[in-house]
Short mmCIF file of C-alpha atoms and ligand atoms in Angstrom, two decimals:
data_model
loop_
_atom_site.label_atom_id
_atom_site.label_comp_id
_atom_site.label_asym_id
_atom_site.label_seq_id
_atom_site.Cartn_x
_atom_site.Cartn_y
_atom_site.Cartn_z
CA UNK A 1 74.25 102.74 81.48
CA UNK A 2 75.62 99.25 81.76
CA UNK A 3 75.93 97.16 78.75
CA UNK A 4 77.40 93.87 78.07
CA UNK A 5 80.43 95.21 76.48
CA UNK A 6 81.05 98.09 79.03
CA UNK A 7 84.27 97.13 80.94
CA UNK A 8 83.59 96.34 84.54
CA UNK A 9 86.54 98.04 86.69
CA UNK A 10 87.23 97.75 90.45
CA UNK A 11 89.85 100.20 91.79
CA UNK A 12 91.60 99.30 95.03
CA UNK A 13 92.55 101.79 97.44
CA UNK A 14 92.05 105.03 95.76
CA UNK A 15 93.28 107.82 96.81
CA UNK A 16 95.02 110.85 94.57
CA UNK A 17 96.26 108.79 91.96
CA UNK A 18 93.65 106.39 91.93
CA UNK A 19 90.73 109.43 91.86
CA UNK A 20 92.27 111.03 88.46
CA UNK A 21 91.93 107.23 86.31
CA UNK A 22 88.59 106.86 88.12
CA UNK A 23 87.82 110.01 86.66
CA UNK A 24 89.08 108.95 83.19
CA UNK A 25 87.97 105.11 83.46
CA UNK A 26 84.24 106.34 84.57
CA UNK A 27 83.87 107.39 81.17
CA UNK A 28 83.54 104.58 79.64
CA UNK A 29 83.43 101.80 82.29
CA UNK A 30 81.59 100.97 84.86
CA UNK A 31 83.43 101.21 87.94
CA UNK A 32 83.56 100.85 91.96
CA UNK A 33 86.39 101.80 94.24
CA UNK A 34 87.63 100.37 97.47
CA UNK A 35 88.50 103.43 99.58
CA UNK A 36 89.92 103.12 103.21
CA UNK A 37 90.66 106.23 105.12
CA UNK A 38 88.49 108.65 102.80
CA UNK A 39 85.52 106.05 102.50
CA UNK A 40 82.95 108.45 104.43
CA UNK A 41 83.80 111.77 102.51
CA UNK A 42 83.76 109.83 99.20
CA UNK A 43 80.53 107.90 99.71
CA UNK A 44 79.04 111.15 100.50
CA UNK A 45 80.56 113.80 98.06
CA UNK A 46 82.47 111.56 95.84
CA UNK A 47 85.98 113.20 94.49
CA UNK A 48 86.21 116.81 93.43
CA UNK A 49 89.41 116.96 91.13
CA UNK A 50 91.20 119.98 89.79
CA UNK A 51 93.64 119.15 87.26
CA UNK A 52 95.77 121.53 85.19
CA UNK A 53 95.52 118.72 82.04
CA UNK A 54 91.35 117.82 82.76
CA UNK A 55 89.89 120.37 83.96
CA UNK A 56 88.98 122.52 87.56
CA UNK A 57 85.37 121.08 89.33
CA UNK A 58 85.72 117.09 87.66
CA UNK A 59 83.41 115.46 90.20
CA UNK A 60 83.37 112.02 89.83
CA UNK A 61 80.68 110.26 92.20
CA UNK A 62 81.43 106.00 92.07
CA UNK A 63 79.91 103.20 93.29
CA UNK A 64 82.12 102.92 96.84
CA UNK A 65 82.50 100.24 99.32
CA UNK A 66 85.26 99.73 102.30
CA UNK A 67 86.44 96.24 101.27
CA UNK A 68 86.23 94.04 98.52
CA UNK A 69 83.65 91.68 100.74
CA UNK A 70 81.30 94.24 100.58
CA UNK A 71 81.17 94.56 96.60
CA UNK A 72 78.75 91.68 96.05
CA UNK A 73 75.78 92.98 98.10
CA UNK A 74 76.35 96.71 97.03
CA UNK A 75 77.19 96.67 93.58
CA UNK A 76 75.30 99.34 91.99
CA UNK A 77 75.20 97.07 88.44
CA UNK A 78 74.34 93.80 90.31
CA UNK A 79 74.41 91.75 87.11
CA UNK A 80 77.06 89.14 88.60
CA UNK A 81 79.51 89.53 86.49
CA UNK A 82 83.28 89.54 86.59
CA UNK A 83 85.58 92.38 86.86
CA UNK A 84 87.37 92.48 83.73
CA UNK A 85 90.06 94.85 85.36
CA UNK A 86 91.07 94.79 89.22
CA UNK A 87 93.05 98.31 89.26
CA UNK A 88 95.91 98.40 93.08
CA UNK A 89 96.00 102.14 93.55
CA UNK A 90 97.02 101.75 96.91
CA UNK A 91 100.21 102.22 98.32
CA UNK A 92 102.23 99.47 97.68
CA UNK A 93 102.89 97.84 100.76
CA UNK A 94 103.91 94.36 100.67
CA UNK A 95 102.11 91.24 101.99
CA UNK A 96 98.25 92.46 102.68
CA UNK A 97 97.02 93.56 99.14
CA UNK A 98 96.55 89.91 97.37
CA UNK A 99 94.22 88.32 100.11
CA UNK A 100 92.28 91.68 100.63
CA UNK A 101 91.56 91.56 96.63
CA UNK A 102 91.14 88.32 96.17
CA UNK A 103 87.28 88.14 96.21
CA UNK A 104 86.56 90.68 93.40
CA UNK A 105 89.56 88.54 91.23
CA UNK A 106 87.73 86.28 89.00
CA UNK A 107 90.17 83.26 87.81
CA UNK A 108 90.17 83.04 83.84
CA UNK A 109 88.52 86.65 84.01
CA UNK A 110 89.60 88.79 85.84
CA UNK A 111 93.18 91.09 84.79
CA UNK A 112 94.81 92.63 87.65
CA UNK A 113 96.46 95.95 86.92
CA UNK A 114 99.38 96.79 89.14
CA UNK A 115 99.11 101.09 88.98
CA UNK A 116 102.31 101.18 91.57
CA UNK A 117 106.32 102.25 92.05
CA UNK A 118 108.70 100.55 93.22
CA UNK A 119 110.70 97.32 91.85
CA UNK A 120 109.97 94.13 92.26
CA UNK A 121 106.47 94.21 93.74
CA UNK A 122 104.77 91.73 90.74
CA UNK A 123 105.96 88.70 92.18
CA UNK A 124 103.17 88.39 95.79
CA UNK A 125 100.66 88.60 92.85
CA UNK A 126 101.57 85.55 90.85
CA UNK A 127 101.97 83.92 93.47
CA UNK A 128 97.97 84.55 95.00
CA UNK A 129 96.60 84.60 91.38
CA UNK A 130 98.51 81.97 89.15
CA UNK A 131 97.47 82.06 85.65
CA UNK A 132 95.59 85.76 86.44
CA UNK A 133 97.50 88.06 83.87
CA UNK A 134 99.53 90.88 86.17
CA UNK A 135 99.93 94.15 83.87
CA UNK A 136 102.39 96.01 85.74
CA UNK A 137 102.39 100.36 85.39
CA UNK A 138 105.02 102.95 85.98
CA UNK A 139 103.20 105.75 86.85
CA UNK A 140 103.89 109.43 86.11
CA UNK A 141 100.93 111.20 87.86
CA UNK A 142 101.56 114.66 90.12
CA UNK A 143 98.86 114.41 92.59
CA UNK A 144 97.76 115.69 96.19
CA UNK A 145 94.88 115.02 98.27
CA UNK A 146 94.05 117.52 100.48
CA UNK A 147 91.23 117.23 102.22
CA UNK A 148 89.89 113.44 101.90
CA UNK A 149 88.37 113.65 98.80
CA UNK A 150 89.64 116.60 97.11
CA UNK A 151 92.30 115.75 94.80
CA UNK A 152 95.15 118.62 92.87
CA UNK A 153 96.45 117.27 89.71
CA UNK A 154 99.07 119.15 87.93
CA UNK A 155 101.82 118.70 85.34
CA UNK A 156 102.05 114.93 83.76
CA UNK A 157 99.69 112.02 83.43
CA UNK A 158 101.68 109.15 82.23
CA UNK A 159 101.48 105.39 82.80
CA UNK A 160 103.48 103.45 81.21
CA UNK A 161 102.43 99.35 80.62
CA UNK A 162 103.52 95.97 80.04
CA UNK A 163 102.82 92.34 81.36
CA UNK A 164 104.63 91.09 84.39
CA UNK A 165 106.65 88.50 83.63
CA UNK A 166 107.52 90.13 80.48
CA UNK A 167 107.42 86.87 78.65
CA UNK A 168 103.88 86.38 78.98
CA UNK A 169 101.73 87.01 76.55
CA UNK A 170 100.95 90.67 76.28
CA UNK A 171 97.21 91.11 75.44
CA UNK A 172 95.96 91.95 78.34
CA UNK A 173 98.42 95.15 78.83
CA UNK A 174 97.93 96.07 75.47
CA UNK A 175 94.54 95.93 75.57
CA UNK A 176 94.43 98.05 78.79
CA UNK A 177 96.57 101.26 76.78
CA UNK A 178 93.82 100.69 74.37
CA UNK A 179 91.10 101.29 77.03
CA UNK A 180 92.60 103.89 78.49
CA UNK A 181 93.93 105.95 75.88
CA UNK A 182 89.59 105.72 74.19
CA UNK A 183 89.62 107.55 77.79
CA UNK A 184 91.79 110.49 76.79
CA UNK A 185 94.72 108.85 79.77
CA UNK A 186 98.24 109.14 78.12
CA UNK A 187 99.59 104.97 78.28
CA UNK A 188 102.45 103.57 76.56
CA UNK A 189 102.99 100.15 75.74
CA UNK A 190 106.31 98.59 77.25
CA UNK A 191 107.65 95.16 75.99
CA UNK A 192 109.72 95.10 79.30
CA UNK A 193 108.56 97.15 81.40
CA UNK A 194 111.20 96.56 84.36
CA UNK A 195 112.65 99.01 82.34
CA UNK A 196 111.06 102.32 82.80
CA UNK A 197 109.96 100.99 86.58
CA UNK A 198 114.05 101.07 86.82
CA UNK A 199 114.13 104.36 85.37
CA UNK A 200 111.42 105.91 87.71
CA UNK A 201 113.42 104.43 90.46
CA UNK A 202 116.47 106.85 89.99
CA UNK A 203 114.33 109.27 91.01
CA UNK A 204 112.13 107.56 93.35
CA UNK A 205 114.67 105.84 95.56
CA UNK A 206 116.50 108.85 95.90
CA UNK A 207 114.49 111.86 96.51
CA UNK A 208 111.55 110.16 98.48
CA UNK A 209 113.37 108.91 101.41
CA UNK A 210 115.28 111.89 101.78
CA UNK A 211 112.73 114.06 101.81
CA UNK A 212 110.63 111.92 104.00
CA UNK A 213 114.01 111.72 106.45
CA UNK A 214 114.94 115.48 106.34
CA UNK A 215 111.15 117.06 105.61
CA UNK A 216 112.39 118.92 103.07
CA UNK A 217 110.81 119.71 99.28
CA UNK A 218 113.68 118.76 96.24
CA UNK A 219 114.36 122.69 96.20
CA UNK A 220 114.94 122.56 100.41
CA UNK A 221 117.17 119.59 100.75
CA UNK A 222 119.00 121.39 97.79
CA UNK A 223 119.10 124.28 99.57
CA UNK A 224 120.53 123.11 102.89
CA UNK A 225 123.97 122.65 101.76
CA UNK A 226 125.98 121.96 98.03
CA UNK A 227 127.18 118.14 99.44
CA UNK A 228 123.15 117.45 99.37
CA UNK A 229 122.84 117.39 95.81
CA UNK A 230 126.01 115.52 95.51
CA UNK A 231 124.06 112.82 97.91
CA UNK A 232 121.05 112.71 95.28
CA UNK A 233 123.20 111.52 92.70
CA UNK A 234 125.24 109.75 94.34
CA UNK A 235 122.18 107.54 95.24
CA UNK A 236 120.86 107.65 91.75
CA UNK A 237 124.00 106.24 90.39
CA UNK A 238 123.99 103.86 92.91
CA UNK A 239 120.40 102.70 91.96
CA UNK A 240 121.90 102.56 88.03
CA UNK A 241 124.39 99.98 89.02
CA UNK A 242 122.00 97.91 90.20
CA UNK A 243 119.55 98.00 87.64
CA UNK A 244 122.75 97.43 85.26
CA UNK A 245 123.65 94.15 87.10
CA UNK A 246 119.82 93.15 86.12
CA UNK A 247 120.11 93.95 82.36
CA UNK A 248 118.59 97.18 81.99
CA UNK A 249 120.73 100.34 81.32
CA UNK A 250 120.53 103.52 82.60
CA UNK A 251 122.84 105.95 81.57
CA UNK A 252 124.90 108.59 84.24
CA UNK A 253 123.64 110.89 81.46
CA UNK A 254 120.37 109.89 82.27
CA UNK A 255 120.10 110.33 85.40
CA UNK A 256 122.41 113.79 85.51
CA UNK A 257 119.42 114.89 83.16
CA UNK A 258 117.18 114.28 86.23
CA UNK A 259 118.96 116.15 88.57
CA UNK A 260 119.14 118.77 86.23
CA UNK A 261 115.10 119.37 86.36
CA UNK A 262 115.21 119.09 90.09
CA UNK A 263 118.45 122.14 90.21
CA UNK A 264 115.98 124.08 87.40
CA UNK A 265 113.33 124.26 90.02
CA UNK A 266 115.57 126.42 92.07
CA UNK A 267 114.37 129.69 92.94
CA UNK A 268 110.99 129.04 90.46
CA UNK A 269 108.99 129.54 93.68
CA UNK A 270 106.97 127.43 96.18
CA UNK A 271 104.75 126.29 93.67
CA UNK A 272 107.63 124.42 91.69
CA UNK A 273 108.95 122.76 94.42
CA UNK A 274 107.93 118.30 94.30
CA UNK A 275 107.30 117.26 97.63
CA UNK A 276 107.35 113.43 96.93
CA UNK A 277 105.29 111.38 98.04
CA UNK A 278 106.70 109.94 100.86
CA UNK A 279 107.30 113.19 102.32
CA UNK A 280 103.83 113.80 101.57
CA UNK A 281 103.13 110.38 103.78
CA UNK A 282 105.50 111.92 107.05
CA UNK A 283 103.45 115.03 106.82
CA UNK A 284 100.00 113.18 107.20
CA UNK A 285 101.33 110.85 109.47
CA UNK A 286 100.81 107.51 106.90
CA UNK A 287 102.88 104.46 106.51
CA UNK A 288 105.87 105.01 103.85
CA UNK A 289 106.77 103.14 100.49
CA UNK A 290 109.95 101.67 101.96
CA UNK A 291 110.40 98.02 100.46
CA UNK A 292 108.88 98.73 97.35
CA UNK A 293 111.35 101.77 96.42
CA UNK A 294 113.88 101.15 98.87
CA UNK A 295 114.26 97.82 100.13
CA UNK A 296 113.51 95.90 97.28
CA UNK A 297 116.13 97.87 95.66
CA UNK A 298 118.83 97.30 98.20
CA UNK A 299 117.99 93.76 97.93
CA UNK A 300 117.89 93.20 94.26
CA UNK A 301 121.64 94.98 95.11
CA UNK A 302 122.56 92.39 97.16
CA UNK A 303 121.55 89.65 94.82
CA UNK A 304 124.30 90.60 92.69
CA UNK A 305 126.99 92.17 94.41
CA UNK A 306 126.56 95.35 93.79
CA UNK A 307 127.70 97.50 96.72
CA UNK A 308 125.38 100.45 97.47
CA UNK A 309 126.25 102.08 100.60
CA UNK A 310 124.33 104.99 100.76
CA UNK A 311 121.59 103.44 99.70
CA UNK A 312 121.62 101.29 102.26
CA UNK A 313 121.63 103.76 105.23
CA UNK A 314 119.22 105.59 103.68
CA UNK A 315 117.08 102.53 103.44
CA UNK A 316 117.99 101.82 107.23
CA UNK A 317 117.07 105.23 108.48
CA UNK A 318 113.76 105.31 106.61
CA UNK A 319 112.93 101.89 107.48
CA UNK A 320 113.38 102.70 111.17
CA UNK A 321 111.25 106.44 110.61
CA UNK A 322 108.35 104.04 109.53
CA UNK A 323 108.62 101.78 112.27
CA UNK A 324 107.94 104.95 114.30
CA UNK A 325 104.92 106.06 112.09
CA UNK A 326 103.60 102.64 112.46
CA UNK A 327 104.13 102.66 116.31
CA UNK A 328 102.21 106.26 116.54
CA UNK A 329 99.43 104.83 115.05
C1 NAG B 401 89.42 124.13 92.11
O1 NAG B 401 89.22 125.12 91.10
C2 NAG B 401 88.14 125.99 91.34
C3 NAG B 401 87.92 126.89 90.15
O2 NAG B 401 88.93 126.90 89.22
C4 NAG B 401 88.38 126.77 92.62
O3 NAG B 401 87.28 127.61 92.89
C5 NAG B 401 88.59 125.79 93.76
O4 NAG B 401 88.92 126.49 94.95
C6 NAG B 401 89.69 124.81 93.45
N1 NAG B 401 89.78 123.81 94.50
C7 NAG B 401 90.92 123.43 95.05
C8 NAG B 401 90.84 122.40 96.12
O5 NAG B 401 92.00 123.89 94.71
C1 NAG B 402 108.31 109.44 92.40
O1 NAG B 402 109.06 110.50 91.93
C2 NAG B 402 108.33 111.59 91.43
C3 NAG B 402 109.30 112.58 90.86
O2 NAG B 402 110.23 113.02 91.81
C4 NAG B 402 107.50 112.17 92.56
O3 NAG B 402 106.70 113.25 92.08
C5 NAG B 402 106.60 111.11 93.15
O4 NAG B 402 105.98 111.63 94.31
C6 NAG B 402 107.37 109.86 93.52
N1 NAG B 402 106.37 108.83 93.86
C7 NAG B 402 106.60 107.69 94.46
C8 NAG B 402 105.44 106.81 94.78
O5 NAG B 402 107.71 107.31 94.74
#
């Protein structure tokens, strides 16, 4: 059922995250999704998601296409109207996104909706889409897909929202928690939210890359010696230094409180054990997250002075393992 005032979404490159707010967006929107590598199981089957907050067996069959070309001749509501939301799922990986969306972004309409981590990944979009508002999301969201189209969902469902540049006006982000908490998602309002996306990052630009590097779970690198935890939070305090040179303030308690719910995992069993993302990527042999958690970091480092040199070989080394993932192709 498609009425005037149902709110036409368009999710870009969904895969695990992306499935579970199709799932909650389908609700009460009317949506399509751009999927790349799982496009034939998901235009036949659609997502099966089992999710210790939604529910085991959620399938969720959307209108699919490959690209955002294709959404004119196949959309399944063919009334011609705008998107009112343009949802990036994908990976963020600089450079490619803006031009690949920019057909299904309607100047004056359209609100793109930036569901990514990593710092400093807002800016490519203002650029493409000046005057389009950017809401920009921290998201909290423990997810697997394993096979194409079957998606694991466990523990947290968080996003957290606010409008990139934070001095814009912030409508359109509020008015995106709005939609998606009448969904039953969990969204919080940010006035700033380079915050949180800072805050994420202790965790993020630590932990991924090392996993990814040493193929190890949190509970495994751990394990493989008592300097390797002293690594982690090394590069988490690191990572707070630089956010501090930027204005926003993450404590060492902070981030010790972090590394305190990895160390509790210890010994909790396989289950317990995160296996980020980007070790997740290795595994399946996919391109890594490396300037939006890493680089970008390292750079906005730089920028100010602030010396980060473990950061930085970690950044090297991971930059270089995705160079080879890229080459084996
Ligand atoms: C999902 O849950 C159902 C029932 O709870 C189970 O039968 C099925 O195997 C699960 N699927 C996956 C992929 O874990
Ligand atoms: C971010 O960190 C969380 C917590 O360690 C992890 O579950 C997730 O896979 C990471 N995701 C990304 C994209 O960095």
């Amino acid at each position: 059922m498609t009425t005037d005032d149902t709110p036409k979404v368009l999710l870009f490159g969904v895969g695990s995250v992306g499935a579970v707010y199709l799932y909650l967006l389908s609700k009460v929107c009317s949506t399509t999704v751009v999927c790349r590598s799982n496009y034939d199981v998901v235009k036949k089957r659609g997502f099966v998601i089992n999710s210790t907050i939604f529910g085991d067996n959620l399938l969720v069959k959307p209108n699919v296409v490959r690209n955002c070309g294709e959404v004119s001749t196949t959309d399944s509501s063919a009334d011609n109207q705008p998107f009112d939301y343009v949802l990036v799922c994908s990976k963020a990986i600089p450079g490619i996104i803006p031009s690949e969306i920019s057909a299904v972004v309607t100047p004056g309409h359209t609100i793109i909706v930036l569901l990514q981590n990593g710092i400093n990944i807002e800016e490519e979009y203002v650029e493409a889409f000046p005057g389009t508002p950017i809401v920009s999301a921290a998201v909290y969201c423990k997810t697997t897909q394993r096979p194409a189209g079957v998606v694991t969902h466990d523990e947290i469902e968080k996003l957290q929202i606010g409008i990139y540049p934070p001095t814009a006006s912030p409508g359109p982000a509020e008015n995106f928690v709005t939609l998606l908490t009448a969904c039953g998602g969990t969204a919080e309002f940010w006035p700033d939210v380079q915050q949180p996306r800072w805050y994420k990052l202790i965790m993020n630009a630590s932990w991924n890359p090392i996993c990814a590097l040493t193929r190890a779970t949190d509970v495994d690198f751990m394990a493989s010696g008592k300097e390797a935890t002293e690594l982690i939070f090394d590069v988490m305090l690191e990572v707070c230094e630089i956010a501090k040179a930027h204005g926003y303030t993450i404590t060492r308690e902070q981030a010790e409180a972090q590394l305190q719910r990895a160390k509790a995992r210890v010994g909790q069993g396989k289950s317990r054990e995160v296996e980020p993302s980007m070790l997740q990527d290795v595994r399946e042999g996919r391109r890594l997250e490396v300037e939006a958690i890493v680089g970008n970091t390292v750079r906005a480092g730089k920028a100010k002075g602030v010396p980060c040199p473990k950061l930085e070989v970690v950044y090297m080394l991971v930059r270089a393992l995705d160079g080879s993932i890229g080459r084996a192709n």
